[in-house]
Coordinates of C-alpha atoms in Angstrom, one line a residue:
X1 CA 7.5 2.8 -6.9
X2 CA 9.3 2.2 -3.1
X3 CA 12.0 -0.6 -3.1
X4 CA 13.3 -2.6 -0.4
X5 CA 16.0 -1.0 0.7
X6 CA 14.9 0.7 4.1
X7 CA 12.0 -1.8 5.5
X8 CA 9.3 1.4 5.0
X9 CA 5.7 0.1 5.9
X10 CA 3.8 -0.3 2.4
X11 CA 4.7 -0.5 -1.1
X12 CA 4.0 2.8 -2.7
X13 CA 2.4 2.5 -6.7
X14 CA 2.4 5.7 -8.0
X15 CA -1.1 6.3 -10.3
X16 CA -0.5 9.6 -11.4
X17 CA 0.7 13.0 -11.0
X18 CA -1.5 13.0 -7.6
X19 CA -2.3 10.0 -6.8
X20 CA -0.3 7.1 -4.9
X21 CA -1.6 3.4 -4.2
X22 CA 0.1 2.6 -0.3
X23 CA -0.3 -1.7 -0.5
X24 CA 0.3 -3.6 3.0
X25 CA -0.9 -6.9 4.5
X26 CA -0.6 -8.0 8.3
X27 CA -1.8 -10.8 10.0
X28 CA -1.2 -12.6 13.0
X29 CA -2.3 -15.7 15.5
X30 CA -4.9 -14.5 18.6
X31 CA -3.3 -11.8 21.1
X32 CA -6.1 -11.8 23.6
X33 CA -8.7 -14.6 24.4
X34 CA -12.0 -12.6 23.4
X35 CA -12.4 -13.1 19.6
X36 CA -14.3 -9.5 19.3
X37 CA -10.9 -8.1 20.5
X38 CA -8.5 -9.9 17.9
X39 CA -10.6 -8.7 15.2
X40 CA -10.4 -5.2 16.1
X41 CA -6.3 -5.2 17.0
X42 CA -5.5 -7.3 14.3
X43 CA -7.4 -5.0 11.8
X44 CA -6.3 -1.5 13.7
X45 CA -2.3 -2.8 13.4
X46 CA -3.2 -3.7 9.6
X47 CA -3.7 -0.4 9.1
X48 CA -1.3 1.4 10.8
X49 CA 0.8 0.9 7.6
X50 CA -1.0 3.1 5.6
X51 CA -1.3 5.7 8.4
X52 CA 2.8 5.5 8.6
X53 CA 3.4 6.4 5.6
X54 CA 0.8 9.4 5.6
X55 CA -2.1 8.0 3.2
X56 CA -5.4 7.2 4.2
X57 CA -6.8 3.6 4.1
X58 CA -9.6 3.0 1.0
X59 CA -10.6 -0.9 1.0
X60 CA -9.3 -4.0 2.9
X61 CA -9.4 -7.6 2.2
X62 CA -10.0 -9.7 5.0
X63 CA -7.5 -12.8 5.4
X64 CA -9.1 -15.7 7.4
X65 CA -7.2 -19.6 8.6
X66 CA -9.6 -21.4 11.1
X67 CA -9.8 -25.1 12.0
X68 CA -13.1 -26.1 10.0
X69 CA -14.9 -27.1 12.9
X70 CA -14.6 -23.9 15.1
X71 CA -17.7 -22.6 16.3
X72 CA -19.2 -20.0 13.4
X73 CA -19.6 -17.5 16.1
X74 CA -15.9 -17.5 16.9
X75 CA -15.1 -16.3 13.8
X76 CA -18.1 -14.0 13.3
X77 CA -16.8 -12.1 16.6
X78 CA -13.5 -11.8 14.6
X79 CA -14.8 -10.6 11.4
X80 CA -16.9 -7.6 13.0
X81 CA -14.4 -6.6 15.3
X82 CA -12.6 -6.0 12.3
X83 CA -15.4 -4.6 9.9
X84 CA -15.7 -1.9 13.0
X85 CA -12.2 -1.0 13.0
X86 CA -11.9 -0.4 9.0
X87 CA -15.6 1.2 9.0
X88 CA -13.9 3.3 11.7
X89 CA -10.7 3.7 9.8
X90 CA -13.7 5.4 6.5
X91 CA -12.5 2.4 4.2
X92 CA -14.4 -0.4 3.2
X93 CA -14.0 -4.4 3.1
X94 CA -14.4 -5.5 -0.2
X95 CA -13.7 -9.1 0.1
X96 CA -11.1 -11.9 1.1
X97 CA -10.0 -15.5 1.4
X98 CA -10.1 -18.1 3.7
X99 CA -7.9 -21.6 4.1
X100 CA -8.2 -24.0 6.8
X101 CA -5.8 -24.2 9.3
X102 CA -5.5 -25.5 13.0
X103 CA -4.0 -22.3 14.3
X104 CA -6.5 -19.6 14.2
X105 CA -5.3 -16.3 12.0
X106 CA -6.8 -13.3 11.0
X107 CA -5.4 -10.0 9.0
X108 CA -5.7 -7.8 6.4
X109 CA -4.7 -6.5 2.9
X110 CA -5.2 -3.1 3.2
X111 CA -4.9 -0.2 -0.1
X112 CA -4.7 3.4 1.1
X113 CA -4.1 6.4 -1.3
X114 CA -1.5 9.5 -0.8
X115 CA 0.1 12.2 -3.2
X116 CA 3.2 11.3 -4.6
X117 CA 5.0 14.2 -2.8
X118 CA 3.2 13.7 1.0
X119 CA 4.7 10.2 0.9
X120 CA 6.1 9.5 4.2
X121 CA 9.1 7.0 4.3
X122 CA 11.3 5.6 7.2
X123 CA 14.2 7.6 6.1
X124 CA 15.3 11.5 5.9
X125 CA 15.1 12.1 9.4
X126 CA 17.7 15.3 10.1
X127 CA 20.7 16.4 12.5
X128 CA 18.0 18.6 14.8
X129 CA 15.2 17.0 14.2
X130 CA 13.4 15.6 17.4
X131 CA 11.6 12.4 18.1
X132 CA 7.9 11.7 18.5
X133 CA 6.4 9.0 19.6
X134 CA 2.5 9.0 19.7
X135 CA 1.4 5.6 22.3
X136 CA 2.7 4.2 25.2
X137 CA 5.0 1.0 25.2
X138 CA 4.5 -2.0 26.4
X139 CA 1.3 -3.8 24.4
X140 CA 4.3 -7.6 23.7
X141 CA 4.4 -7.5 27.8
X142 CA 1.1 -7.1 28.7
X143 CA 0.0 -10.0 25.6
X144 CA 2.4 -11.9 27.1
X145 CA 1.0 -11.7 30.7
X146 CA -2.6 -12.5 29.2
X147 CA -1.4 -15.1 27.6
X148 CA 0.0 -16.9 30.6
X149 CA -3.1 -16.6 32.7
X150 CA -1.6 -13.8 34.8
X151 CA -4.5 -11.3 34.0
X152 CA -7.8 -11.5 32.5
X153 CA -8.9 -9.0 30.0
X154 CA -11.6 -7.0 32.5
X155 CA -8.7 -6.2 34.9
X156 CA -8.0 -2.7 34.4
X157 CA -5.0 -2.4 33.4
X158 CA -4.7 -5.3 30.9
X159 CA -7.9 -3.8 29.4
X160 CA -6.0 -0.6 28.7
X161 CA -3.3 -2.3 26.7
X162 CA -6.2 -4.0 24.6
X163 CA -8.0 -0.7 23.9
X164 CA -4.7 0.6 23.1
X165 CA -4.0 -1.8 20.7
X166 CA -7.0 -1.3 19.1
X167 CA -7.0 2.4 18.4
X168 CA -6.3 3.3 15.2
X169 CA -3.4 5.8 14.4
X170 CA -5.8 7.8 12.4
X171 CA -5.8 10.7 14.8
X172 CA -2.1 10.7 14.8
X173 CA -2.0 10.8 11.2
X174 CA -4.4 13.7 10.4
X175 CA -3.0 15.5 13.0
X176 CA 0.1 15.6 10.4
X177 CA -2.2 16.9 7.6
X178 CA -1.6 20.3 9.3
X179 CA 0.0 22.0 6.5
X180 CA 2.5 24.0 9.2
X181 CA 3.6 20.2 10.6
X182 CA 3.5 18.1 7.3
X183 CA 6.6 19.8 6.1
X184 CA 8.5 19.5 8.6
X185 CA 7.9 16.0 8.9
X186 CA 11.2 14.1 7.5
X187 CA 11.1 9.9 8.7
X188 CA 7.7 8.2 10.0
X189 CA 7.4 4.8 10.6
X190 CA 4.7 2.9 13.5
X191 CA 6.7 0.9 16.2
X192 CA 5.8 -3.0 15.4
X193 CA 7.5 -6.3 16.0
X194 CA 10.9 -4.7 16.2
X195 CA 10.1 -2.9 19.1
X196 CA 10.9 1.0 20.0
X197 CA 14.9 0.4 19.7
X198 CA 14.5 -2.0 16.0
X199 CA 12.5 0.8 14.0
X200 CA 14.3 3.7 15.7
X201 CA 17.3 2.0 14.0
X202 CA 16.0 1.4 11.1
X203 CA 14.9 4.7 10.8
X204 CA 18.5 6.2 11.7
X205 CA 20.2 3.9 9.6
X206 CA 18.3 4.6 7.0
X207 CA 19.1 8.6 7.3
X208 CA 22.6 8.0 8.4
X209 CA 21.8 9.7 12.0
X210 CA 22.0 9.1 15.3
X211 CA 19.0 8.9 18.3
X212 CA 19.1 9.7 21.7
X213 CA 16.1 8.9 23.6
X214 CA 15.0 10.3 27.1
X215 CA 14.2 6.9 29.3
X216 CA 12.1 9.7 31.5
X217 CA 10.2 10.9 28.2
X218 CA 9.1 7.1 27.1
X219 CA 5.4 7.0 27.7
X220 CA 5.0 3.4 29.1
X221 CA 1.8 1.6 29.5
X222 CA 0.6 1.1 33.2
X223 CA 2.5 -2.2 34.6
X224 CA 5.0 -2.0 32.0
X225 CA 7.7 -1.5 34.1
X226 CA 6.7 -4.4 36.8
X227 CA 6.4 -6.8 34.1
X228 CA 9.5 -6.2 32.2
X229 CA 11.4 -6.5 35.7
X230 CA 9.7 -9.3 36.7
X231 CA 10.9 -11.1 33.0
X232 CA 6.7 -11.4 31.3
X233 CA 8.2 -10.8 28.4
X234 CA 7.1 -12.2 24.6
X235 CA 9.5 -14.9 23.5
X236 CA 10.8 -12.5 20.6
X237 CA 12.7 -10.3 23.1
X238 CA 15.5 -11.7 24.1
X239 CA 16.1 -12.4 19.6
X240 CA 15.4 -8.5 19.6
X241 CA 18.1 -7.3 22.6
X242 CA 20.6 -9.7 21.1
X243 CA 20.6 -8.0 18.3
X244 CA 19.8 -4.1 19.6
X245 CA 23.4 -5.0 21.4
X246 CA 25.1 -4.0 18.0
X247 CA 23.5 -0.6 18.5
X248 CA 21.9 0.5 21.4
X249 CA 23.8 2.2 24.8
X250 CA 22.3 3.5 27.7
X251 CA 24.0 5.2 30.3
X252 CA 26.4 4.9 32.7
X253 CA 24.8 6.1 35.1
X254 CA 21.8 3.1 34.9
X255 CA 22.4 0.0 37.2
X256 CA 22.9 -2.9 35.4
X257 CA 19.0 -3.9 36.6
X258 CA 17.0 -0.9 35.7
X259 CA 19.3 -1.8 32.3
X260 CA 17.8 -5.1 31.9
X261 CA 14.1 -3.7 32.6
X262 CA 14.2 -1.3 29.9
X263 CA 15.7 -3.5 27.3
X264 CA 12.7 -6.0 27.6
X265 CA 10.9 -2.2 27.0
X266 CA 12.5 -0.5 24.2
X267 CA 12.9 -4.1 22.9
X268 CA 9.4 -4.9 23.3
X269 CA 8.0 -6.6 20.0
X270 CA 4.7 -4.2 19.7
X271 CA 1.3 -5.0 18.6
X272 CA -0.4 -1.9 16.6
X273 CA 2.0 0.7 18.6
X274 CA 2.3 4.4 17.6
X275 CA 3.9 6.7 15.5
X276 CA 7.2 7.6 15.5
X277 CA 7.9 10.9 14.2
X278 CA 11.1 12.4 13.2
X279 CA 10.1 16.6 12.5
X280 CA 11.9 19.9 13.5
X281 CA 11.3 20.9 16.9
X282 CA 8.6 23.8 16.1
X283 CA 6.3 21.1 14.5
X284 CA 6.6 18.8 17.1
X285 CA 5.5 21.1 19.8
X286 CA 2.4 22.1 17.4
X287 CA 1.8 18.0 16.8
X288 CA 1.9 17.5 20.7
X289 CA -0.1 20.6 21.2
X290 CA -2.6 18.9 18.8
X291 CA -2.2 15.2 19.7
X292 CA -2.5 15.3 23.6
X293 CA -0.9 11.4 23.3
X294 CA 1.7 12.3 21.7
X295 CA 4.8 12.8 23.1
X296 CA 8.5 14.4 22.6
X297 CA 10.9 11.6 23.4
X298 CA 14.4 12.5 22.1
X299 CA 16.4 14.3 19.8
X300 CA 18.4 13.5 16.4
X301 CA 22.5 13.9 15.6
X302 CA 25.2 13.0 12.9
X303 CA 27.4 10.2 13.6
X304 CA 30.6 10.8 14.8
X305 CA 33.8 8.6 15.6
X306 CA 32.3 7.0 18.3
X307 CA 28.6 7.1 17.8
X308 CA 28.0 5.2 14.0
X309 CA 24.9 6.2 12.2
X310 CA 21.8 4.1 13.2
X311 CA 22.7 3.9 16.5
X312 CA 20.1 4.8 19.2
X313 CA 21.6 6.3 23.1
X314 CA 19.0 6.0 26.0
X315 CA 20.0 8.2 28.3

């Protein structure tokens, strides 16, 4: 049994001496205009819980609320967008529910199974441990600018925000099955609606550690940067920097603009982000080596006087 204490990513029901139950529900309003593509990020960041906490998905329940008079094909666009993405994920929909509602939602209740001792939880990360993060940033800005008309979904780079939304973490997660990684593997969590900076906190709070994070290292998605700076930025940013101002620095040497652009980053409410990893530094060069997207983005410390745990330096 997992409490509440640490905000990890499923409830973990332990069956047995081997077996786990991983229980987690997501669901959200439309992203993205195309209904096909909803499905399919909604389901893929559904998942992601299960992945985060290193089980493997088994059945899903879909969770419907449409307006009763929406065209049937709307929804059917939704539903198989996410039937591909569980099918995809080698679990199986085995049912759901449906309300009526003006604002369009769709999710999932998703039930994954791990081994009691290969639970991975949002806390243990270590003094030496370094940081992994395994996608790009930037999927809150680029919804944002499809939302407000600014792109379309066939313009190249929107479209790889969309495809990046809806790619499982499945390869990220059996790429920790590696027997020479797993153990070294001490915190995990996915980076969601707390952004890069709110789960990295989390995560070192939780551990009583500290983060520093290379700003150079940070995979971004392509027009990231431009639309940070430019303020296309999900509403839910400036509630996240607000409060990342209680533990996040960056340093001096920044100008107070390129500061600003990479708060609306590393603030940056996600929509099924990656991974983030916290592992000795031997494994994580043998999980980048096996995970081209992955990447090494910083490194883990004790607090000290001036630096409390849970804080998180961008450097």
């Amino acid at each position: 049994m997992l409490g509440f204490e640490t905000s990890d990513d499923a409830a973990v029901y332990r069956m047995s001496d081997d077996t786990a139950a991983l229980l987690t529900v997501d669901f959200f309003t439309p992203i993205v205009d195309d209904p096909y593509d909803f499905g399919r990020i909604t389901a893929a960041n559904a998942l992601s819980d299960v992945y985060a906490m290193g089980g493997r998905p088994l059945t899903a329940m879909n969770l419907l609320a449409f307006p009763s008079d929406l065209d049937p094909s709307v929804v059917g666009a939704v539903l198989r967008g996410g039937a591909e993405k569980v099918a995809e994920a080698g679990a199986l929909i085995v049912g759901g529910h449906t309300i009526d509602d003006n604002e369009p939602k769709y999710g999932l209740s998703v039930m994954g199974t791990v081994h009691p001792e290969s639970v991975l939880y949002n806390r243990g990360s270590r003094p030496s441990d370094v940081l992994v993060l395994t996608k790009p940033l930037g999927t809150g800005l680029w919804g944002t600018a499809l939302k407000r008309e600014m792109y379309d979904g066939s313009h190249p780079q929107a479209r790889a925000a969309i495809e990046m939304m809806a790619t499982l973490n499945k390869d990220a997660a059996e790429a920790l099955e590696d027997t020479e990684i797993r153990a070294k593997v001490h915190a995990a969590t996915d980076i969601t609606g707390f952004g890069l900076a709110g789960h990295l906190h989390e995560m070192m709070q939780a551990s009583n550690t500290v983060a520093t994070v290379a700003l150079d290292a940070l995979p971004l998605l392509e027009g990231a940067w431009e639309l940070s700076a430019a303020q296309v930025r999900p509403g839910k940013t400036a509630e996240m920097i607000a409060w990342a101002s209680n533990f996040v620095s960056f340093s001096d040497g920044l100008t107070a603009e390129n500061v600003e652009t990479w708060l609306g980053i590393v603030c940056d409410p996600q929509t099924s982000g990656g991974l983030l990893l916290s592992m000795t530094a031997d494994a994580a060069r043998r999980y980048v080596e096996a995970l081209p997207s992955a990447t090494i983005i910083g490194s883990v410390s004790g607090p000290d006087v001036d630096t409390l745990a849970g804080f998180v330096c961008f450097e």
